XYZ file of C-alpha atoms in Angstrom:
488
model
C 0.000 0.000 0.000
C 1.363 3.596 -0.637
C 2.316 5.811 1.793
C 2.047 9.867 1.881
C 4.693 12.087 3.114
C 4.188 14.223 5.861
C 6.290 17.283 6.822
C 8.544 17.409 10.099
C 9.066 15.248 12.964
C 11.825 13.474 14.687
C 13.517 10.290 15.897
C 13.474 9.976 19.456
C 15.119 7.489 21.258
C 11.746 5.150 21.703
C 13.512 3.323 24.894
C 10.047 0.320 24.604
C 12.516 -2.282 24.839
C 12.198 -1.201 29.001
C 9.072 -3.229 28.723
C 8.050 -4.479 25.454
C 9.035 -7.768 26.442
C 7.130 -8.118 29.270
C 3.456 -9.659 29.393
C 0.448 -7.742 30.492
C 0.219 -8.704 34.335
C -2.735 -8.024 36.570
C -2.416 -5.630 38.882
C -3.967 -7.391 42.132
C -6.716 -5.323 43.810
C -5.048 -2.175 46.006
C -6.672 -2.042 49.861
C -8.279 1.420 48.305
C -10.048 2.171 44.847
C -10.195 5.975 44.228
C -12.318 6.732 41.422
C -12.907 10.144 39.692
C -16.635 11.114 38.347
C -14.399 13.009 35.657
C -12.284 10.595 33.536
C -13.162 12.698 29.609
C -13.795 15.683 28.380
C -17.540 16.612 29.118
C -19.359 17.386 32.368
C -18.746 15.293 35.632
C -20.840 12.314 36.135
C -23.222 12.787 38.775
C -22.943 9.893 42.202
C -25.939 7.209 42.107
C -24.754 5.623 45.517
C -24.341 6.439 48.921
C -21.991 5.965 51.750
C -21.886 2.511 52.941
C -23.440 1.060 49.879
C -22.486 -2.574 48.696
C -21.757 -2.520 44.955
C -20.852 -5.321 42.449
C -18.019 -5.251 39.891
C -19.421 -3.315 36.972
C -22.291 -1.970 38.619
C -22.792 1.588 37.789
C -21.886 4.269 39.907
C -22.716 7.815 38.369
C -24.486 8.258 35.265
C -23.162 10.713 32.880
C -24.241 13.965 32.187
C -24.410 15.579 28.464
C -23.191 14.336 24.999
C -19.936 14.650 25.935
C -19.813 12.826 29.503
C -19.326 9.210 30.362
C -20.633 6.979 33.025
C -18.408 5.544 35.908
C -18.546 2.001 37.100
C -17.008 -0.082 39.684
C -13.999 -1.507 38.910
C -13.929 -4.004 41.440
C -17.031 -5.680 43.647
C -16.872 -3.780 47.643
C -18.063 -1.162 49.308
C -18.482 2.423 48.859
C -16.622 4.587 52.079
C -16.605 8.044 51.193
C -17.688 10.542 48.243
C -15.575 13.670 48.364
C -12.521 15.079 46.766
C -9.638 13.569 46.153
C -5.963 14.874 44.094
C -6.958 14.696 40.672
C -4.947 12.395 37.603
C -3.503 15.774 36.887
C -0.239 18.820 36.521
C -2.730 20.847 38.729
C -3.277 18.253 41.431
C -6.228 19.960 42.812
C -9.159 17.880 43.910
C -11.785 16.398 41.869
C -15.015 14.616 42.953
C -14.052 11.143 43.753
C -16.320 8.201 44.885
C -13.732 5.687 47.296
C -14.630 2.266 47.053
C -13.059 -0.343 48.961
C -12.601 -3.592 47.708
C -14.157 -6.843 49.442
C -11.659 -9.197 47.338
C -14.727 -11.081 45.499
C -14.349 -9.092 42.202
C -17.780 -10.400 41.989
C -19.366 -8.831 38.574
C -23.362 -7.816 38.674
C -25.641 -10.092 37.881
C -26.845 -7.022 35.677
C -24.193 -7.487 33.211
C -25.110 -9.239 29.932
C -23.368 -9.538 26.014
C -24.616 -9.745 23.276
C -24.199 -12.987 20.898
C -24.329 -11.400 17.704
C -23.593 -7.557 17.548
C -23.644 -7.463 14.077
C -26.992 -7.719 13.924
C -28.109 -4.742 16.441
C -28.389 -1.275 14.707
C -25.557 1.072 14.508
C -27.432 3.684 17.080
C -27.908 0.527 19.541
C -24.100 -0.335 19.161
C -23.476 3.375 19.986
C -25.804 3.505 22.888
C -24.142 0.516 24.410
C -21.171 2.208 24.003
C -21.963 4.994 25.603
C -23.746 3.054 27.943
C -20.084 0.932 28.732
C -18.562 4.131 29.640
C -16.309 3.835 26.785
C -13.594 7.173 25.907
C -10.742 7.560 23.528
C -8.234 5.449 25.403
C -5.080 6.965 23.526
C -5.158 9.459 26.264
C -8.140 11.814 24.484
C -10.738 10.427 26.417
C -13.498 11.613 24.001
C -16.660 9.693 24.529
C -16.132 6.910 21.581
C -20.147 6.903 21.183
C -19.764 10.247 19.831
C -17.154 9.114 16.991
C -19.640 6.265 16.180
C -22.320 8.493 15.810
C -20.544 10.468 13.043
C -22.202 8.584 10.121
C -25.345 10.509 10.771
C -23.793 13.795 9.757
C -20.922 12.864 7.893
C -19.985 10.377 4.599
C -17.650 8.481 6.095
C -15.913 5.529 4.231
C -12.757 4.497 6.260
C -11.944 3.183 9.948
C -8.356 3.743 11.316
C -7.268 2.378 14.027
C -4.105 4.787 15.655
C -1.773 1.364 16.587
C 1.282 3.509 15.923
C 1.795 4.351 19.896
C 4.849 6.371 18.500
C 5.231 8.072 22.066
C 8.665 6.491 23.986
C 8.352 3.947 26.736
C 5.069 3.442 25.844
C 4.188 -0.294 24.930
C 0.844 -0.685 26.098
C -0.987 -0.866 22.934
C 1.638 -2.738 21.362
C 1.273 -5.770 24.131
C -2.785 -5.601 24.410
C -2.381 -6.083 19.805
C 0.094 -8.955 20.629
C -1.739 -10.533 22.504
C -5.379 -9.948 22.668
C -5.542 -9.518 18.476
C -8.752 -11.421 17.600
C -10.782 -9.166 20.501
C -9.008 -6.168 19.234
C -10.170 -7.208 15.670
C -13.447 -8.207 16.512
C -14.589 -4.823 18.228
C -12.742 -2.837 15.120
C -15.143 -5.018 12.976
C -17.962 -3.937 15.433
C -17.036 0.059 15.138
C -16.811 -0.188 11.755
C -20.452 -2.473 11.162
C -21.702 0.903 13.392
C -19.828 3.688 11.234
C -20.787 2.023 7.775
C -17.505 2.164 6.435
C -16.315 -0.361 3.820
C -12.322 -0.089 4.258
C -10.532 -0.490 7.463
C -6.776 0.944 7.851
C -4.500 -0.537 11.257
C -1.616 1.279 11.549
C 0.983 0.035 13.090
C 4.983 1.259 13.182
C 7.529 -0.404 12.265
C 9.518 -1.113 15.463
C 5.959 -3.242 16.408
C 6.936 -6.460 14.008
C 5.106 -9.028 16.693
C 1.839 -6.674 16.242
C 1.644 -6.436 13.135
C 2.128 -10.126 13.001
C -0.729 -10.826 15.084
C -3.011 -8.708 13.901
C -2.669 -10.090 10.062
C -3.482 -13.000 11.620
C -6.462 -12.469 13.225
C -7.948 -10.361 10.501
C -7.111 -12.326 7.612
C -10.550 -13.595 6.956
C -12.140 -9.920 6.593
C -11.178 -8.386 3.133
C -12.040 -5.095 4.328
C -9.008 -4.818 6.975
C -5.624 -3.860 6.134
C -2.640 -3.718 8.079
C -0.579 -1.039 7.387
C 3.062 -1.181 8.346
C 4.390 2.312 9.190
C 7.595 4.195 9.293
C 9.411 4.393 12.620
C 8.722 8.095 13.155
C 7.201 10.717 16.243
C 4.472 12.032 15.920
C 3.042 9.241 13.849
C 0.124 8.480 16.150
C -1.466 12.241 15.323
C -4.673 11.248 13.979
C -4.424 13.640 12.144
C -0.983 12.944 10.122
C -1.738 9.427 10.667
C -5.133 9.539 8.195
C -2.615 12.061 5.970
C -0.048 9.295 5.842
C -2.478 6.347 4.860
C -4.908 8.184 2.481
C -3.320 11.583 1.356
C -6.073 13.706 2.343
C -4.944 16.879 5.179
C -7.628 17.278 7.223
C -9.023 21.016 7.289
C -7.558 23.280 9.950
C -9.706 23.129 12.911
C -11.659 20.573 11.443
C -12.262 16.933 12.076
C -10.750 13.813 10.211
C -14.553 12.836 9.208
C -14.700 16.137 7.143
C -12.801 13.682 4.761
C -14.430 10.502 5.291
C -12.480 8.945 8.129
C -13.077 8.252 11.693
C -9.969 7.209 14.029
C -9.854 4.658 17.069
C -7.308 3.355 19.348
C -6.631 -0.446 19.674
C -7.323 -0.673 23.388
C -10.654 1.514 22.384
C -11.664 -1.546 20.002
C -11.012 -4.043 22.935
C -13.415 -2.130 25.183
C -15.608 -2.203 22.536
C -15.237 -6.029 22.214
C -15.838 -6.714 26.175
C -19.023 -4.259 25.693
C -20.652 -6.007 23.355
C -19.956 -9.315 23.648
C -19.718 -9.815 27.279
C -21.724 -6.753 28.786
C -18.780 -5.225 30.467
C -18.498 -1.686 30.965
C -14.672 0.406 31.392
C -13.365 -0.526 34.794
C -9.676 -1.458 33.984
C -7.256 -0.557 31.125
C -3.472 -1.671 30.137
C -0.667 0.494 31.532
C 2.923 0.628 31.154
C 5.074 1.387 34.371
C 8.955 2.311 32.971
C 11.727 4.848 33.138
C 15.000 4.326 34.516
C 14.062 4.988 38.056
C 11.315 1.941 37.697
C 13.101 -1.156 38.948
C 11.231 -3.572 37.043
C 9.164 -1.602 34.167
C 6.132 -3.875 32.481
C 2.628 -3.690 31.363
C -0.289 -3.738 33.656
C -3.896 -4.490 33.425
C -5.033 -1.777 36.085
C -8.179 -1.442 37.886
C -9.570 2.355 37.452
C -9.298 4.258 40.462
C -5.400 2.487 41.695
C -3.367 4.806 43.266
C -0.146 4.883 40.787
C 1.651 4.102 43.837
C 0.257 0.762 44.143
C 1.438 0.527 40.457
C 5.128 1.047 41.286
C 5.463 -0.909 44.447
C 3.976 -3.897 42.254
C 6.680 -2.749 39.334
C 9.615 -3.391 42.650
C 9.619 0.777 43.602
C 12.137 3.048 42.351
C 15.286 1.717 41.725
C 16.473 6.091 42.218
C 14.289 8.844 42.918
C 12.497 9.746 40.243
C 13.676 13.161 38.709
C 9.927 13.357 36.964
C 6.864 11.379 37.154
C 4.852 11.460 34.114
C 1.069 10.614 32.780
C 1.602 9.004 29.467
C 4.589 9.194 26.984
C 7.467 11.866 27.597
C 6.677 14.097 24.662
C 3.300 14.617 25.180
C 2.358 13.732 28.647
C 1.470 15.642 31.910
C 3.512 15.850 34.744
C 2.065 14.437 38.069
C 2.484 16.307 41.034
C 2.867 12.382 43.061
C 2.337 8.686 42.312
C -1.049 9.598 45.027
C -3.417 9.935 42.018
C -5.415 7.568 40.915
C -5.102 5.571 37.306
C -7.944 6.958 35.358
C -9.009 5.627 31.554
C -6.995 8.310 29.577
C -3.633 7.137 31.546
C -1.946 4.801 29.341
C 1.359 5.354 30.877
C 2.861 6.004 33.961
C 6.501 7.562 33.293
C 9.354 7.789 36.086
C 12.519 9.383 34.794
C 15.836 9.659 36.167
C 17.833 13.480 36.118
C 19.172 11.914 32.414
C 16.288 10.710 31.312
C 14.520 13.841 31.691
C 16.963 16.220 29.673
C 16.392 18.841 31.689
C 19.185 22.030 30.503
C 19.894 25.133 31.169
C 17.814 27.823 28.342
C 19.794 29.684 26.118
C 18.773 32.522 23.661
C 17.421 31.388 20.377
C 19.789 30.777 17.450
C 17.827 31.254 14.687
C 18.390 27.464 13.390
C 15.265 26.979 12.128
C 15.333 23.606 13.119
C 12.069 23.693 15.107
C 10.101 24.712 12.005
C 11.918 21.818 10.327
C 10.474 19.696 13.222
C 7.206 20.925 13.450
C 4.516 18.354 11.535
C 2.203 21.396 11.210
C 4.340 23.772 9.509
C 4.178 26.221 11.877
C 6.219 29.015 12.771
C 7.617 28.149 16.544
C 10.987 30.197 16.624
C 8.230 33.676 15.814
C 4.879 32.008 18.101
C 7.590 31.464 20.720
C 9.070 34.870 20.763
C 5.216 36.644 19.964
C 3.791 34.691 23.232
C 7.057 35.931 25.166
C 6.181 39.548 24.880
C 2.522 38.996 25.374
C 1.517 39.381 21.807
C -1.227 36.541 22.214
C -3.438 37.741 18.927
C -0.488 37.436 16.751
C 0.360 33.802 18.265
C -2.631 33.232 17.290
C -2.605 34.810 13.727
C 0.679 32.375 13.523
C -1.571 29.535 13.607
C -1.405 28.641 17.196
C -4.585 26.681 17.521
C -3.330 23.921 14.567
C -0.093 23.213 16.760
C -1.004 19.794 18.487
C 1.369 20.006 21.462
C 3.570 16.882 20.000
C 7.142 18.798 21.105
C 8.925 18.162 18.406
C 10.012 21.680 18.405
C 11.399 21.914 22.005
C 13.405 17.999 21.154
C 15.236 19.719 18.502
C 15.869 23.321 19.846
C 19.715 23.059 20.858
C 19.183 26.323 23.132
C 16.439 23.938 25.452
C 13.923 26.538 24.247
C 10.742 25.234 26.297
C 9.063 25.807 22.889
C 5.587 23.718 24.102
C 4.957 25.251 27.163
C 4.897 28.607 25.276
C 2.305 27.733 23.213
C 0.301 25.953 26.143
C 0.605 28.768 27.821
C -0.401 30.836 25.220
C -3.403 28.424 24.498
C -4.661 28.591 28.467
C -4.249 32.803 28.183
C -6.615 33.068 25.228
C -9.132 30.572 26.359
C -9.219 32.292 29.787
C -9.824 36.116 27.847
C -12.362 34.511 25.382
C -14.267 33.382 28.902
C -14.037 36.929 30.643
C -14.830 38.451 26.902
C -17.938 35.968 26.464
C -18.349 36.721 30.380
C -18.835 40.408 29.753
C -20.779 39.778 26.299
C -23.081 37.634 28.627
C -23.305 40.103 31.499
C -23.909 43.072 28.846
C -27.074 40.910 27.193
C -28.587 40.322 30.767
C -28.052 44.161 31.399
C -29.522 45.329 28.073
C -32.683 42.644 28.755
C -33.016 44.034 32.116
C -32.986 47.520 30.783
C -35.398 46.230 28.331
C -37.969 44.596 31.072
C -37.659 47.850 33.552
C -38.195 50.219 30.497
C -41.548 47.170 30.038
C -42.675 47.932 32.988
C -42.313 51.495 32.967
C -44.332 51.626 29.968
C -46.893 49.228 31.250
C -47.518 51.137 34.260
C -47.566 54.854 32.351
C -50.280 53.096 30.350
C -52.119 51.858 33.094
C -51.878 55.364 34.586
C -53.218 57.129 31.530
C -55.960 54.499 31.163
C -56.687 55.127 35.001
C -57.024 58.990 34.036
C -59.335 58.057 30.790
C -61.499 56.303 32.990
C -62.190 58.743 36.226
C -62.322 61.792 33.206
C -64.947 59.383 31.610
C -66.512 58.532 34.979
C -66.540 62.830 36.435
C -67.774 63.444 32.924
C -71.053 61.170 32.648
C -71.906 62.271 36.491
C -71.975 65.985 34.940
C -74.081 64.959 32.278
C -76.311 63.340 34.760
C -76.392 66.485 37.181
């Protein structure tokens, strides 16, 4: 199959073979299950139990709210001890709303839970609703509500499924171990998203430094003609959905716009199992594959991890820290979050749980900019980040902006190759947070200006109303003193 260029990007050191060896273990059950009613994008799900409450693995715990909010179930069978706040899977670390469950060591499913022998023959909106229903996100770290993507066909002509296998972030290997060895339930959901999209071609991407994947995966779907697995070049950021679709079809997607604007809708492996243990066997989202490396990680692997396990757990399991960690990070080095403590709970969107030494991290000293030009090399956007970096320095946010600030995707690939350490990404995040915070005051003010003006509106109402009432008060006693005259 051909293969379309794309601009920029880099060869990082990927450092998988830290764990790609190892096996997905399961994590055994932690004393303490910490689960956050905010694990995507949307609104908070709202609590359905109370303190003290016995619940059953699966069972759900609080429904979601909106479109763009997901359910929360429990991960393990036990009972509920506390709803509260708790430090959130986040840079911030401030508290979220957290339901605490502890485990009674039964991991005893609810009798409510129920598959479905033959999902191909349910409707493409029921598929979606049991998705939705399953609690199911983006699991390559988006955490959109997948339901949502499924539901594109209704407003969209969409003809091809991807499915992002290219986990091109370093250390990473989760995906890579969940497509070695679960392939035929990572097939089967793709086949089940793509029966629900409509689509009659199905891309699997997978890099090149993968070879067991892509192995497996031929394998298991070598019986659907519709499925193709596509081996790709060894190269960061392949896994942008984005430059991924670019790569395998040759369509950009629009600025700002969505990959289905050209017919294509884009899914992670481990989304496609969940999708698999939805439909088939009932189960909603209550555990996901993690990989635990770094060089301060004395014995990096893969885990399957109940949601809600405090990371901690995750390394003690893993043997500790074989040095104190310079930086913890949530998901890949390039484009994951830094976590203020190994405290926080695994959530779905947490693929990765990073501890670097001082030399992994490559922390340096900043110098002034050179003028290399080797970050706009870099950048897979073709983008400007040598003139956005020095624009958001001075405060010129509008003409970061105007540089095309909102089609940078965060990937670093700037910063790797800036030989002055220019902290080129948390610029533009910066930049990003500082205009979404004045377009809130500015839509606050628009907002408090239209409630003004309607007020206005409603007194001036009123004042009308009652000048009328007064006049027609006046007609009537002048109508009234006049007809008693006449009488006299």
């Amino acid at each position: 199959m051909r293969l379309f260029k794309i601009r920029g990007g880099v060869h990082p050191e990927d450092r998988k073979l830290l764990s790609a060896a190892e096996p997905i273990a399961d994590l055994p059950l932690p004393p303490l299950l910490h689960i956050p009613l905010q694990q995507h994008i949307g609104a908070p799900a709202t609590p359905a139990v109370r303190r003290g409450e016995q619940v059953a693995k699966g069972q759900l715990l609080a429904p979601n709210q909106g479109q763009l909010s997901a359910p929360v179930h429990a991960p393990t069978s036990g009972r509920i001890v506390g709803i509260g706040s708790f430090p959130a899977h986040h840079a911030s670390g401030l508290n979220v709303r957290t339901i605490s469950l502890q485990p009674d060591g039964e991991d005893r499913w609810s009798n409510a839970i129920e598959g479905i022998a033959d999902p191909f023959a349910l409707a493409p909106a029921e598929i979606a609703a049991r998705v939705s229903a399953a609690g199911i996100v983006g699991m390559g770290g988006a955490t959109f509500p997948s339901a949502v993507k499924l539901n594109l066909r209704e407003r969209y002509r969409l003809h091809t499924l991807v499915i992002n296998g290219a986990e091109c972030e370093p250390y990473l290997t989760c995906d890579d171990r969940l497509m070695r060895e679960q392939a035929a339930a990572v097939v089967d959901g793709v086949r089940i998203m793509a029966h629900a999209l409509g689509v009659t071609r199905i891309l699997i991407g997978i890099e090149n430094n993968k070879p067991d994947a892509q192995a497996a995966m031929e394998q298991a779907a070598r019986l659907d003609d519709r499925i193709r697995v596509v081996h790709l070049p060894t190269r960061y950021p392949m896994g942008s959905e984005k430059h991924l679709v670019q790569t395998l079809i040759g369509h950009e997607t629009p600025a700002r716009g969505l990959t289905a604007d050209v017919g294509v809708v884009v899914h992670n492996p481990a989304t496609a199992f969940a999708v698999h243990e939805a439909l088939r066997y009932g189960r909603p989202l209550v555990s996901r594959v993690m990989t635990v490396s770094g060089g301060a990680i004395r014995r990096p692997g893969n885990l399957r991890v109940p949601l809600g396990a405090p990371l901690q757990y995750l390394v003690d399991h893993c043997g500790g820290f074989e040095v104190e960690p310079a930086r913890l990070i949530s998901g890949g080095p390039m484009m994951g979050q830094p976590l203020p403590s190994t405290r926080v709970p695994a959530v779905k969107g947490s693929n990765g749980l990073l501890a670097l030494t001082a030399e992994e991290s490559r922390r340096r000293a900043t110098m002034p900019c050179i003028r290399c030009a080797g970050c706009v090399r870099a950048c897979p956007c073709g983008l400007l980040p040598l003139e956005m970096a020095a624009h958001a320095r001075t405060g010129d946010l509008e003409r970061v902006a105007d540089l095309g600030l909102m089609d940078c995707i965060g990937c670093g690939s700037c910063a790797y190759v800036c030989p002055s350490h220019i902290p080129l990404v948390q610029y533009f995040n910066y930049a990003k947070g500082e205009l979404a915070a004045r377009g809130r005051i500015k839509q606050k003010r628009i907002e408090t200006k239209r409630l003004a003006e309607q007020r206005a509106q409603r007194m001036a109402a009123i004042q009308r109303a009652k000048r009328e009432a007064m006049a027609q008060r006046k007609r009537a006693a002048a109508t009234q003193k006049s007809q008693a005259t006449n009488t006299d």
